[in-house]
Coordinates of C-alpha atoms and ligand atoms in Angstrom, one line a residue:
X239 CA 62.5 120.6 83.1
X240 CA 62.2 118.5 85.9
X241 CA 65.1 118.7 88.2
X242 CA 65.9 115.9 90.7
X243 CA 68.4 117.1 94.3
X244 CA 70.9 114.8 95.7
X245 CA 70.4 115.8 99.6
X246 CA 72.7 115.3 102.2
X247 CA 71.3 116.9 105.1
X248 CA 75.3 119.3 105.0
X249 CA 75.0 123.0 104.6
X250 CA 75.9 122.7 100.2
X251 CA 73.3 120.6 99.1
X252 CA 70.4 122.4 100.9
X253 CA 71.5 125.5 99.4
X254 CA 71.8 124.1 96.4
X255 CA 67.8 123.5 96.9
X256 CA 67.6 126.6 97.3
X257 CA 69.4 128.4 94.4
X258 CA 67.4 126.4 92.1
X259 CA 63.9 127.4 94.0
X260 CA 65.3 131.0 93.8
X261 CA 65.6 130.4 89.3
X262 CA 62.2 129.6 89.6
X263 CA 62.2 125.8 89.8
X264 CA 60.9 122.5 91.9
X265 CA 62.3 120.1 92.6
X266 CA 62.2 117.2 93.6
X267 CA 64.3 115.8 96.6
X268 CA 66.2 112.8 96.6
X269 CA 68.3 111.6 100.0
X270 CA 70.8 107.8 99.3
X271 CA 70.8 106.1 102.2
X272 CA 74.6 104.1 101.7
X273 CA 75.3 103.6 105.6
X274 CA 75.8 101.3 107.7
X275 CA 72.2 100.6 109.0
X276 CA 71.3 96.5 109.8
X277 CA 75.2 96.8 110.9
X278 CA 74.9 96.9 114.0
X279 CA 77.2 100.2 113.3
X280 CA 76.5 104.2 114.7
X281 CA 74.9 106.3 111.6
X282 CA 74.3 109.6 111.3
X283 CA 71.8 109.0 107.9
X284 CA 68.9 109.5 110.9
X285 CA 69.6 113.4 111.7
X286 CA 71.0 113.7 107.4
X287 CA 66.9 112.3 106.9
X288 CA 65.3 114.5 109.4
X289 CA 67.5 117.8 107.9
X290 CA 66.7 116.4 104.9
X291 CA 62.8 116.6 105.4
X292 CA 63.4 120.2 106.9
X293 CA 64.6 121.8 104.4
X294 CA 61.7 119.5 101.5
X295 CA 59.7 121.4 103.9
X296 CA 60.0 124.7 103.9
X297 CA 60.6 125.4 100.2
X298 CA 57.2 122.7 99.8
X299 CA 59.5 120.1 97.8
X300 CA 58.9 116.4 97.7
X301 CA 62.0 113.9 99.3
X302 CA 62.1 110.3 99.2
X303 CA 65.0 108.4 100.2
X304 CA 66.5 105.9 98.0
X305 CA 68.2 102.6 99.5
X306 CA 71.5 101.9 97.3
X307 CA 73.0 100.5 100.9
X308 CA 73.0 97.1 99.1
X309 CA 74.6 98.3 95.8
X310 CA 76.8 100.8 97.9
X311 CA 78.1 97.3 99.9
X312 CA 78.4 95.8 96.4
X313 CA 79.4 98.6 94.7
X314 CA 82.3 100.5 95.9
X315 CA 82.9 98.4 100.0
X316 CA 83.8 95.6 96.5
X317 CA 86.6 98.1 95.1
X318 CA 87.9 99.4 98.3
X319 CA 88.5 95.8 99.8
X320 CA 89.5 94.5 96.8
X321 CA 92.5 96.9 96.9
X322 CA 93.1 97.4 100.1
X323 CA 93.8 93.5 100.4
X324 CA 96.2 93.8 97.3
X325 CA 98.1 96.3 98.9
X326 CA 97.0 99.8 97.9
X327 CA 95.6 103.0 98.8
X328 CA 91.8 103.0 97.6
X329 CA 89.0 105.7 96.9
X330 CA 85.4 105.3 97.9
X331 CA 84.2 108.4 97.2
X332 CA 85.3 108.1 93.8
X333 CA 83.6 105.4 93.1
X334 CA 80.3 106.2 94.7
X335 CA 80.4 109.0 93.0
X336 CA 80.5 107.3 90.1
X337 CA 79.1 104.2 90.3
X338 CA 76.2 105.2 93.9
X339 CA 74.7 109.0 92.8
X340 CA 75.4 108.7 89.5
X341 CA 74.9 105.7 88.2
X342 CA 72.9 103.4 90.3
X343 CA 70.5 106.3 91.3
X344 CA 70.3 107.3 87.3
X345 CA 68.9 103.6 86.6
X346 CA 66.7 103.8 89.7
X347 CA 65.4 107.2 89.3
X348 CA 67.7 110.1 87.7
X349 CA 66.9 108.7 84.1
X350 CA 63.0 110.0 85.0
X351 CA 64.5 113.6 85.7
X352 CA 66.4 116.5 82.2
X353 CA 69.2 117.0 85.6
X354 CA 70.4 116.0 88.6
X355 CA 71.9 118.7 91.8
X356 CA 74.5 118.2 93.9
X357 CA 75.7 120.4 96.8
X358 CA 79.2 120.2 95.2
X359 CA 81.3 122.0 94.5
X360 CA 82.8 122.3 90.8
X361 CA 81.1 123.4 87.7
X362 CA 80.0 122.4 84.2
X363 CA 81.4 124.1 81.5
X364 CA 80.6 124.9 78.0
X365 CA 84.0 124.3 75.4
X366 CA 84.2 124.2 72.2
X367 CA 80.6 122.8 71.9
X368 CA 81.2 120.7 74.3
X369 CA 80.4 119.7 78.2
X370 CA 83.6 119.6 80.2
X371 CA 83.3 119.6 84.1
X372 CA 85.0 122.7 85.3
X373 CA 86.2 123.2 89.0
X374 CA 85.4 125.1 91.9
X375 CA 85.3 129.2 92.0
X376 CA 86.8 128.1 96.0
X377 CA 90.1 126.3 95.2
X378 CA 90.0 125.2 99.0
X379 CA 86.2 123.2 98.7
X380 CA 87.0 122.6 94.9
X381 CA 85.7 118.9 94.6
X382 CA 86.2 117.9 91.2
X383 CA 89.1 115.1 91.5
X384 CA 86.6 113.1 93.6
X385 CA 84.1 114.1 90.6
X386 CA 86.9 112.2 88.1
X387 CA 85.4 108.8 86.7
X388 CA 82.0 110.0 85.7
X389 CA 81.2 110.6 82.0
X390 CA 80.4 113.7 79.7
X391 CA 76.1 112.1 79.0
X392 CA 76.7 111.9 83.9
X393 CA 78.7 115.6 83.6
X394 CA 76.7 117.0 80.2
X395 CA 73.4 116.3 83.6
X396 CA 74.8 117.6 86.2
X397 CA 74.3 121.4 87.5
X398 CA 76.0 122.1 90.2
X399 CA 74.7 125.2 92.0
X400 CA 77.2 125.6 94.6
X401 CA 80.6 125.7 92.9
X402 CA 80.7 129.8 91.7
X403 CA 80.4 130.0 95.5
X404 CA 82.4 131.3 97.9
X405 CA 82.4 128.5 101.1
X406 CA 81.5 131.7 103.3
X407 CA 78.9 132.6 100.6
X408 CA 77.0 129.3 100.9
X409 CA 77.2 129.4 104.2
X410 CA 75.8 132.8 104.5
X411 CA 73.3 131.9 102.5
X412 CA 72.2 129.3 104.6
X413 CA 72.2 131.3 108.2
X414 CA 70.5 134.3 106.3
X415 CA 67.4 131.8 104.5
X416 CA 67.9 130.3 108.0
X417 CA 68.1 126.9 106.4
X418 CA 67.6 124.2 108.6
X419 CA 70.9 122.7 107.6
X420 CA 72.9 125.8 108.7
X421 CA 74.6 124.6 112.0
X422 CA 76.0 122.1 109.8
X423 CA 79.5 120.4 110.1
X424 CA 80.9 119.7 107.1
X425 CA 81.5 116.2 106.4
X426 CA 84.4 115.1 106.6
X427 CA 86.4 111.8 104.7
X428 CA 84.0 108.5 103.8
X429 CA 80.8 109.5 103.0
X430 CA 79.3 105.8 104.2
X431 CA 82.0 106.1 107.0
X432 CA 80.2 107.8 109.4
X433 CA 81.6 108.3 112.3
X434 CA 83.3 104.9 112.6
X435 CA 87.1 104.6 111.9
X436 CA 88.6 103.0 108.9
X437 CA 90.9 100.9 110.5
X438 CA 87.9 99.0 112.4
X439 CA 86.5 98.8 109.0
X440 CA 88.5 97.7 107.9
X441 CA 89.5 95.4 110.1
X442 CA 86.0 93.6 109.3
X443 CA 86.8 92.7 106.2
X444 CA 90.4 92.2 106.4
X445 CA 91.1 91.0 109.4
X446 CA 95.4 91.2 111.2
X447 CA 97.3 90.1 110.1
X448 CA 101.3 91.2 112.2
X449 CA 104.1 91.9 109.9
X450 CA 107.5 93.8 110.1
X451 CA 108.4 97.4 110.5
X452 CA 111.2 97.6 108.9
X453 CA 114.1 101.1 108.3
X454 CA 114.2 101.4 104.9
X455 CA 117.4 102.7 105.1
X456 CA 119.5 100.4 107.7
X457 CA 117.1 97.6 107.2
X458 CA 116.6 97.7 111.3
X459 CA 113.7 96.4 111.9
X460 CA 111.5 98.8 114.0
X461 CA 108.4 98.1 115.2
X462 CA 105.3 95.5 114.2
X463 CA 101.7 96.2 111.8
X464 CA 98.2 95.1 111.8
X465 CA 98.5 93.7 108.9
X466 CA 99.7 96.2 105.6
X467 CA 95.7 97.1 104.8
X468 CA 95.8 99.7 108.0
X469 CA 98.1 101.4 106.1
X470 CA 99.4 104.0 102.8
X471 CA 102.4 105.6 101.6
X472 CA 102.5 108.8 102.6
X473 CA 101.3 108.4 106.5
X474 CA 102.7 109.4 109.2
X475 CA 99.7 109.9 112.1
X476 CA 99.1 106.7 113.6
X477 CA 102.4 104.4 113.2
X478 CA 102.9 103.5 117.5
X479 CA 106.3 104.4 116.5
X480 CA 108.5 106.1 119.2
X481 CA 110.7 109.1 118.3
X482 CA 108.8 110.3 114.9
X483 CA 108.8 111.8 112.9
X484 CA 108.7 108.6 110.3
X485 CA 106.8 108.3 107.3
X486 CA 106.1 105.6 105.6
X487 CA 107.4 104.4 101.6
X488 CA 107.2 101.6 101.1
X489 CA 105.0 98.5 101.0
X490 CA 106.4 95.0 100.4
X491 CA 103.0 92.9 99.9
X492 CA 104.1 89.6 99.7
X493 CA 106.1 89.9 103.1
X494 CA 104.2 91.2 104.8
X495 CA 106.7 94.0 105.1
X496 CA 105.8 98.5 106.5
X497 CA 109.1 100.4 105.4
X498 CA 109.1 103.6 107.1
X499 CA 112.1 106.5 106.8
X500 CA 112.7 109.1 109.6
X501 CA 112.9 112.6 109.8
X502 CA 110.4 115.8 107.7
X503 CA 113.5 115.6 105.7
X504 CA 113.1 112.8 104.1
X505 CA 113.1 112.7 100.6
X506 CA 112.2 109.6 100.5
X507 CA 108.4 109.9 101.6
X508 CA 108.6 112.1 97.7
X509 CA 108.7 111.4 94.6
X510 CA 108.7 113.6 91.1
X511 CA 106.9 111.1 88.7
X512 CA 103.9 109.2 89.2
X513 CA 102.2 106.1 85.9
X514 CA 98.3 106.7 85.7
X515 CA 96.7 103.2 85.0
X516 CA 93.3 102.8 82.7
X517 CA 93.1 107.0 82.5
X518 CA 89.6 108.3 81.9
X519 CA 88.7 111.2 80.2
X520 CA 85.2 112.3 81.8
X521 CA 84.4 114.8 78.3
X522 CA 87.6 113.5 75.8
X523 CA 91.3 113.6 74.8
X524 CA 91.3 118.0 74.3
X525 CA 95.4 116.8 73.6
X526 CA 94.6 114.9 70.1
X527 CA 97.9 112.8 69.0
X528 CA 100.6 114.9 71.3
X529 CA 102.6 112.7 73.0
X530 CA 103.2 115.4 76.3
X531 CA 101.5 117.9 77.7
X532 CA 101.4 120.5 80.0
X533 CA 99.2 120.0 82.6
X534 CA 97.8 120.2 86.7
X535 CA 97.1 117.2 88.6
X536 CA 96.9 116.5 92.2
X537 CA 97.2 113.2 94.2
X538 CA 95.2 113.6 97.0
X539 CA 92.9 115.7 98.2
X540 CA 94.0 119.2 98.4
X541 CA 93.9 122.8 97.5
X542 CA 97.0 123.1 95.8
X543 CA 97.0 122.1 91.9
X544 CA 100.1 120.8 91.1
X545 CA 101.8 121.2 88.5
X546 CA 103.0 118.4 85.4
X547 CA 103.6 117.8 82.3
X548 CA 101.7 114.7 81.0
X549 CA 103.9 112.2 78.7
X550 CA 102.2 108.5 76.4
X551 CA 103.3 105.9 77.8
X552 CA 102.4 102.2 76.0
X553 CA 99.2 102.3 76.3
X554 CA 98.6 104.3 79.7
X555 CA 100.5 107.9 80.9
X556 CA 103.5 108.8 83.0
X557 CA 103.5 112.3 85.0
X558 CA 106.3 113.9 85.5
X559 CA 106.6 117.1 88.2
X560 CA 109.2 120.0 89.4
X561 CA 106.8 120.5 91.7
X562 CA 107.5 117.5 95.6
X563 CA 105.1 115.2 95.7
X564 CA 104.5 114.4 98.4
X565 CA 102.8 110.7 99.4
X566 CA 102.3 108.7 96.1
X567 CA 100.4 105.8 96.9
X568 CA 99.5 103.1 94.7
X569 CA 96.1 102.5 93.9
X570 CA 95.4 106.5 94.3
X571 CA 93.7 108.1 91.2
X572 CA 96.1 110.9 89.7
X573 CA 93.7 113.4 88.8
X574 CA 94.6 115.5 86.1
X575 CA 93.3 119.1 84.6
X576 CA 94.0 121.8 82.4
X577 CA 97.8 124.0 82.4
X578 CA 94.9 126.2 83.7
X579 CA 93.6 123.6 86.7
X580 CA 89.9 125.4 84.7
X581 CA 88.7 121.6 83.5
X582 CA 89.1 118.0 84.6
X583 CA 90.1 116.1 82.2
X584 CA 90.6 112.6 83.6
X585 CA 92.2 110.3 86.0
X586 CA 93.6 107.4 86.0
X587 CA 95.1 105.3 89.4
X588 CA 98.5 105.3 90.0
X589 CA 100.4 102.5 89.0
X590 CA 102.6 100.5 91.2
Ligands
ATP825 N1 73.6 110.3 101.2 C1 73.2 111.0 100.5 N2 72.3 111.6 99.4 C2 71.8 112.3 98.8 N3 72.8 113.2 98.6 C3 73.9 112.8 98.7 C4 74.6 112.2 99.7 N4 75.9 112.6 100.6 C5 75.9 113.3 99.6 N5 75.0 114.3 98.4 C6 75.3 114.9 97.4 O1 76.8 114.8 96.5 C7 77.5 116.2 97.5 C8 78.4 116.3 98.0 O2 78.6 114.9 99.4 P1 80.1 115.1 100.2 O3 79.9 114.2 101.3 O4 80.9 115.6 99.8 O5 79.3 116.6 101.0 P2 78.9 118.4 101.5 O6 80.9 118.9 100.7 O7 79.6 118.6 102.7 O8 78.0 118.8 101.1 P3 77.3 119.0 101.9 O9 78.1 119.2 102.7 O10 75.7 118.9 101.3 O11 76.4 117.3 103.2 C9 76.0 117.4 98.9 O12 76.0 118.1 98.8 C10 75.1 115.7 98.2 O13 74.2 116.8 96.7

């Protein structure tokens, strides 16, 4: 079996390589360039490639660097800035997985291989004769929410060699095997940004446009923001307002107004329902014609699977939950799992 491993320089994909070699395979390793080189901004890619090269050498494997920067900028950055301009909260990592790591990479290189392996915390499960995207053993590290826009062909071809391990087991393997990435810190946040501040990045594309920050309960102007695209519903930090905490609870894109509410216990930062647009089933609809089903879900990258009920609503879906959902931000993906939180069924964009 021909296996390609996507390697990032981090500890998870290095242990993925180790486990595949332990199974007796000799995979080819690929590092994808999606960073900011040529943009005059700092980047961790060089260090990533060095560590990936060291891992390849360690196992006597071939490493190739695949440049998908152009595609990344066109597809993923294009998507993110289009959503931000409309006042929505984009999730570039979700799109990077769908369009770049398992999209463009497949067209250019992956099609030559039987399987593609990554260090994502996820699993592949078989149920009722079909292949599904399963959640990881380690709920804190689970990354299925980032994979919730991939399709059944992609899932069927994927291997997640660390998905059945807890993070500390992965670190232990890396240390006992003395892998070059063993001491590497976990990567944080959006994959392409590396060291750059998200706000600096958005500013380069959308600039600044000052507007009012208004307390929603009183209508009182309490500050000024530099553009609604720097802010997201549910945000607390980085508002620069005194006497907090303040939470962003609403955006008026037309008027360029940011509405905030005061206090940790402001109920306005929570909701109990949202609509999902263009719902995407990864493998298929397991519920048939049922008008409503019990599910679990996430609206952000968090360890906790929330409980809810999914309803058909016109051409889309509506999710309702007895739990308090903090910061429901339009544009974010609502990721839906079965009631036992074992299978990631799919996702849709949260509507306005
Ligand atoms: N630049 C890249 N080139 C190739 N594969 C990548 C790249 N970045 C990430 N990946 C793949 O996607 C997986 C998940 O990436 P993510 O950015 O979430 O890193 P992570 O969970 O910290 O994993 P790692 O410890 O391997 O970096 C990685 O384990 C790797 O298989």
